[in-house]
Amino acid sequence: MKNLLGGKGANLAEMSSTGVPVPPGFTITTEVCTEYNKLGREKIVEVLKDDVEKEIAKIEEQTNTKFGSNETPCLLSVRSGARVSMPGMMDTVLNLGLNDEAVEGLAKKTNNDRFAWDSYRRFIQMYGDVVMGLEPESKEDPDPFEEIIENLKEKKGVEKDVDLTTDDLKNMVQEFKNIIKKRLGKEFPQDPWEQLWGAVMAVFDSWNTPRAKYYRQMHKIPEEWGTAVNVMAMVFGNMGEDSGTGVAFTRDAATGENVFNGEFLMNAQGEDVVAGIRTPQQITKAGSQNWAKLQGVSEEERKKTFPSLEEMFPDIYKELYDIQESLEKHYKDMQDLEFTIQEGKLWLLQTRNGKRTGAAMVKIAMDMLDEGILDEKTAVLRNEPNKLDELLHPVFNPEGLKEATTIAKGLPASPGAATGQLVFFADDAEEWGNQGKDVILARTETSPEDLKGMNLARGILTSRGGMTSHAAVVARGMGKCCIAGAGSVQINYRKKTMTVDGKTYQEGDWVSLNGSTGEMYEGKVPTHDPELSGNFARVMELSEKYAKMGVRTNADTPYDSKTAREFGAIGIGLCRTEHMFFEGDRITAMREMILSTKKEDRVKALHKLLPMQREDFEGIFEAMQDLPVTVRLLDPPLHEFVPHEEKNQKQMADELGVSLEEVQKTVDSLHEMNPMLGHRGCRLGNTYPEITEMQVRAIIEAALNLKKKGIKAYPEIMVPLTGIFEEMKMQENIARATAEKVFEEYNDRIDYLVGTMIEVPRATVIADKIAESAEFFSFGTNDLTQMTFGYSRDDAGKFLPVYMNNGILKDDPFQILDQEGVGQLVEMGTKRGRQTRKDLKVGICGEHGGEPRSVEFCHGVGMNYVSCSPYRVPIARLAAAQAAIKEKQNQ
Ligand code: ADP
Ligand code: MG
Ligand code: MG
């Protein structure tokens, strides 16, 4: 149902059918959006017209109103709603159907002038913005409608919009209409049907705005899903002091704690709560007291100025409480609700599975398991693998915090520790972030346009808005640290400064945010690694229980190996040896080898490298004791090891006691037109067998040395870039001969394997033959992608973004395994390899090994393991478990 009606529409229909009070309405399906993109506006209106008229007639009947009537106008809300909620798509239009005459009718009918004019000015404002597209002239300028409101408030000397009189609102309406006319050159439409179709089409159009596209890219939401349009009868939270609007969560979206919480505003409508226009009140008494403590508001003041809904309207509170309880039971997940109170009557306007932080995700899943709401498998599936990442990152040192100077305090809207340089505009955050700078985005409040900058910032601070403000909700969804509503902070956009209690901070100043306490500090506060116990550990245990594939890690150092082991890696899937050649003396010996023209000289140089390599392997084998370690033989082209600037070449010449010309000659001779397709991989080991000999010797000697100390090592020697059987066989022969020689010298032996990376497309085709020599396969999907697409990984940045924007490519194939092409080769290679060697061990290394969708694919292909960088290990473990569970469910 969600696919067709969108999340919002489906849940509204479901709520209404289970007896929750929801205003009457209907949904135009996502399919229409797809058709709209093909047919265009006029055709679509023609197709929809009859049905829409019928549906509106039903609403009229239930609400005793008439759409287009000036006496009893039927007012509607028009809301977008895709399959999954896309926060920040603020394209809702409320109070649609009002015009210069109907506003009078509404005033008369409700006997409430102020309400009618407030509704009308809101309608023009939303419609002018969302449908007609009136925007500020530049980014420093305020929203044109907001500016009019601010000016009016100033002129009248009032602080809040609720303090404006009916006459003020009438003036506002006139000014709104004027600015639309002036800036856009058209009149605000008076015909309700024109208004309606305009709004419906605007929802469809909003599917294709850059910010919607960006959000979809970020969350891998397919373009073709489209959005539904929900048309509903209005209920009014702005009818006076017994009306209001609010947002609530069935559990804490930041911590996951099982407490009902939320915020509301009396005499307000729509997004007022979220937009941070006034300070919202808390729904529960406990929440309200908590809030007051954080804000330094006394209990007396709280009771007077910010009482909770629970205290103000206990009956409505009770009804809301019961509804939230039953909705959570029904959906078996934490719900995010929107409600409106119209003259003391409660209406629900939305429910959806609430966005949450990684920590909340894990806690809620485990709590619901304990509460018997979810079974183990469902609880595992409830965790989004990529969101685990948030739990693995540093938190502030308690010692560091003690010494830190607090700048300001706001609401702990999204936990985490963030340190960065202040910026005040989202596009600056984007620019600085793209330059690799750590930034903190500080704004009065955020809006959907800021999405990209928010994503690139380390943390977000707002001076207005509550726990359900745009900044807070979006930050939690992104797993980004956020402090909301730090009221003492004054931001000056023109000067690009932030002032707190008389002290001014400039753009570029360093600050630290603690999203778990709501505190902002001066400068950089030191951090330390997080605690990985509790619920996180439980999710990992369950993953262990259900996963079929193991997860290994890509690690070149004992430190990385240890980290990965702590995260649950069951071996190293890729230990690159080339990194080891760059440090200190090693690079000199390496260069000496490269400069050698005779084999004896090369052997001599390699001899110097041997003890260093051996030591490296001993360190890694020891860190991974009892677990397999796949060591890849030298892979990159040799030119990567020589200097290309004359200054460094001179230095190299001096170090090696040769002439500069000789060095330059060698460097020139190493130059290749396509180094990625050049003299590299096993082509090196087959032209210079002594390199392979030295490396294998280092590996076997390291393992034997550890054996003497009682430490078990299981080396797996991996030949890179095999494309031809004979290539592999020759490397295998060298490796085995060398190993036997070392065994003889040590008079001892160990078990080891010789296998290969499969990364040249040809190797996947002749995998059956290669498996005659290779004891294991590891798909090197970075190179395999590069060679299958014919895209140079280092040059693809020029066209991949364009391809993705144009929809030529859905995803970057270097990030998400291309299942359609590259994946087929992986599948074929695995099958053919196992035709020859039934128990051939197959894995994957490279970026894809830690990417959840690719991991799922690897599971489907029947791989034994995936290998990824240490910090992706927990993610891959969870993804592997989910793949196994989903497969069972689909059988
Ligand atoms: P979003 O997807 O951004 O949450 P919504 O369509 O849910 O957008 O609506 C924006 C705001 O308008 C919400 O606060 C919602 O509760 C309110 N709203 C939507 N429809 C109605 C309605 N029929 N009557 C009163 N308020 C409404
Ligand atoms: Mg909503
Ligand atoms: Mg490779």
PDB file of N, CA, C and O and ligand atoms in Angstrom, residues 8 77 79 92 94 232-235 270-271 338 349-350, ligand 1:
ATOM      1  N   LYS A   8       2.807   8.471   3.994  1.00  0.00           N
ATOM      2  CA  LYS A   8       1.843   9.309   4.709  1.00  0.00           C
ATOM      3  C   LYS A   8       0.415   8.871   4.388  1.00  0.00           C
ATOM      4  O   LYS A   8      -0.400   8.672   5.288  1.00  0.00           O
ATOM      5  N   SER A  77      -5.911  20.709   2.913  1.00  0.00           N
ATOM      6  CA  SER A  77      -4.442  20.717   2.933  1.00  0.00           C
ATOM      7  C   SER A  77      -3.979  19.817   1.798  1.00  0.00           C
ATOM      8  O   SER A  77      -4.626  18.815   1.498  1.00  0.00           O
ATOM      9  N   ARG A  79      -0.652  17.786   0.599  1.00  0.00           N
ATOM     10  CA  ARG A  79       0.619  17.354   1.185  1.00  0.00           C
ATOM     11  C   ARG A  79       1.285  16.304   0.317  1.00  0.00           C
ATOM     12  O   ARG A  79       0.621  15.440  -0.229  1.00  0.00           O
ATOM     13  N   THR A  92       3.933  21.317   1.952  1.00  0.00           N
ATOM     14  CA  THR A  92       2.530  21.271   2.319  1.00  0.00           C
ATOM     15  C   THR A  92       1.884  22.655   2.235  1.00  0.00           C
ATOM     16  O   THR A  92       2.471  23.652   2.633  1.00  0.00           O
ATOM     17  N   LEU A  94      -1.525  24.614   3.414  1.00  0.00           N
ATOM     18  CA  LEU A  94      -2.704  24.516   4.286  1.00  0.00           C
ATOM     19  C   LEU A  94      -3.706  25.606   3.932  1.00  0.00           C
ATOM     20  O   LEU A  94      -3.352  26.616   3.325  1.00  0.00           O
ATOM     21  N   MET A 232      -6.566  16.697   2.129  1.00  0.00           N
ATOM     22  CA  MET A 232      -7.354  16.447   3.344  1.00  0.00           C
ATOM     23  C   MET A 232      -8.137  17.670   3.745  1.00  0.00           C
ATOM     24  O   MET A 232      -7.705  18.792   3.484  1.00  0.00           O
ATOM     25  N   ALA A 233      -9.226  17.399   4.453  1.00  0.00           N
ATOM     26  CA  ALA A 233      -9.952  18.520   5.046  1.00  0.00           C
ATOM     27  C   ALA A 233      -9.085  19.133   6.134  1.00  0.00           C
ATOM     28  O   ALA A 233      -8.386  18.421   6.843  1.00  0.00           O
ATOM     29  N   MET A 234      -9.128  20.439   6.239  1.00  0.00           N
ATOM     30  CA  MET A 234      -8.353  21.116   7.273  1.00  0.00           C
ATOM     31  C   MET A 234      -8.990  20.927   8.646  1.00  0.00           C
ATOM     32  O   MET A 234     -10.213  20.920   8.783  1.00  0.00           O
ATOM     33  N   VAL A 235      -8.133  20.794   9.646  1.00  0.00           N
ATOM     34  CA  VAL A 235      -8.571  21.034  11.018  1.00  0.00           C
ATOM     35  C   VAL A 235      -7.684  22.157  11.513  1.00  0.00           C
ATOM     36  O   VAL A 235      -6.561  22.315  11.043  1.00  0.00           O
ATOM     37  N   GLY A 270       0.104  24.020  11.560  1.00  0.00           N
ATOM     38  CA  GLY A 270       1.098  23.399  10.693  1.00  0.00           C
ATOM     39  C   GLY A 270       2.471  23.339  11.289  1.00  0.00           C
ATOM     40  O   GLY A 270       2.661  22.828  12.381  1.00  0.00           O
ATOM     41  N   GLU A 271       3.399  23.890  10.554  1.00  0.00           N
ATOM     42  CA  GLU A 271       4.801  23.705  10.886  1.00  0.00           C
ATOM     43  C   GLU A 271       5.304  24.667  11.953  1.00  0.00           C
ATOM     44  O   GLU A 271       6.506  24.741  12.183  1.00  0.00           O
ATOM     45  N   GLU A 338       1.959  13.555  14.258  1.00  0.00           N
ATOM     46  CA  GLU A 338       1.575  14.957  14.183  1.00  0.00           C
ATOM     47  C   GLU A 338       0.107  15.041  14.569  1.00  0.00           C
ATOM     48  O   GLU A 338      -0.691  14.212  14.143  1.00  0.00           O
ATOM     49  N   LEU A 349      -2.847  13.793  12.403  1.00  0.00           N
ATOM     50  CA  LEU A 349      -2.598  14.178  11.013  1.00  0.00           C
ATOM     51  C   LEU A 349      -1.519  13.346  10.349  1.00  0.00           C
ATOM     52  O   LEU A 349      -1.330  13.396   9.141  1.00  0.00           O
ATOM     53  N   GLN A 350      -0.806  12.591  11.134  1.00  0.00           N
ATOM     54  CA  GLN A 350       0.242  11.770  10.540  1.00  0.00           C
ATOM     55  C   GLN A 350       0.821  10.838  11.577  1.00  0.00           C
ATOM     56  O   GLN A 350       0.911  11.174  12.758  1.00  0.00           O
TER      57      GLN A 350
HETATM   58  P1  ADP B   1       5.672  16.961   6.327  1.00  0.00           P
HETATM   59  O1  ADP B   1       5.733  15.802   5.434  1.00  0.00           O
HETATM   60  O2  ADP B   1       6.727  17.957   6.088  1.00  0.00           O
HETATM   61  O3  ADP B   1       5.534  16.543   7.759  1.00  0.00           O
HETATM   62  P2  ADP B   1       2.861  17.464   6.352  1.00  0.00           P
HETATM   63  O4  ADP B   1       2.084  17.269   5.125  1.00  0.00           O
HETATM   64  O5  ADP B   1       2.768  16.391   7.344  1.00  0.00           O
HETATM   65  O6  ADP B   1       4.357  17.743   5.946  1.00  0.00           O
HETATM   66  O7  ADP B   1       2.302  18.777   6.964  1.00  0.00           O
HETATM   67  C1  ADP B   1       2.905  19.944   7.355  1.00  0.00           C
HETATM   68  C2  ADP B   1       2.167  20.478   8.563  1.00  0.00           C
HETATM   69  O8  ADP B   1       0.829  20.755   8.267  1.00  0.00           O
HETATM   70  C3  ADP B   1       2.143  19.483   9.702  1.00  0.00           C
HETATM   71  O9  ADP B   1       2.359  20.155  10.898  1.00  0.00           O
HETATM   72  C4  ADP B   1       0.786  18.909   9.623  1.00  0.00           C
HETATM   73  O10 ADP B   1       0.369  18.436  10.858  1.00  0.00           O
HETATM   74  C5  ADP B   1      -0.034  20.091   9.140  1.00  0.00           C
HETATM   75  N1  ADP B   1      -1.234  19.645   8.421  1.00  0.00           N
HETATM   76  C6  ADP B   1      -1.261  18.837   7.342  1.00  0.00           C
HETATM   77  N2  ADP B   1      -2.529  18.591   6.971  1.00  0.00           N
HETATM   78  C7  ADP B   1      -3.325  19.258   7.820  1.00  0.00           C
HETATM   79  C8  ADP B   1      -4.738  19.373   7.957  1.00  0.00           C
HETATM   80  N3  ADP B   1      -5.576  18.750   7.146  1.00  0.00           N
HETATM   81  N4  ADP B   1      -5.191  20.145   8.945  1.00  0.00           N
HETATM   82  C9  ADP B   1      -4.341  20.774   9.790  1.00  0.00           C
HETATM   83  N5  ADP B   1      -3.021  20.704   9.707  1.00  0.00           N
HETATM   84  C10 ADP B   1      -2.502  19.947   8.742  1.00  0.00           C
END
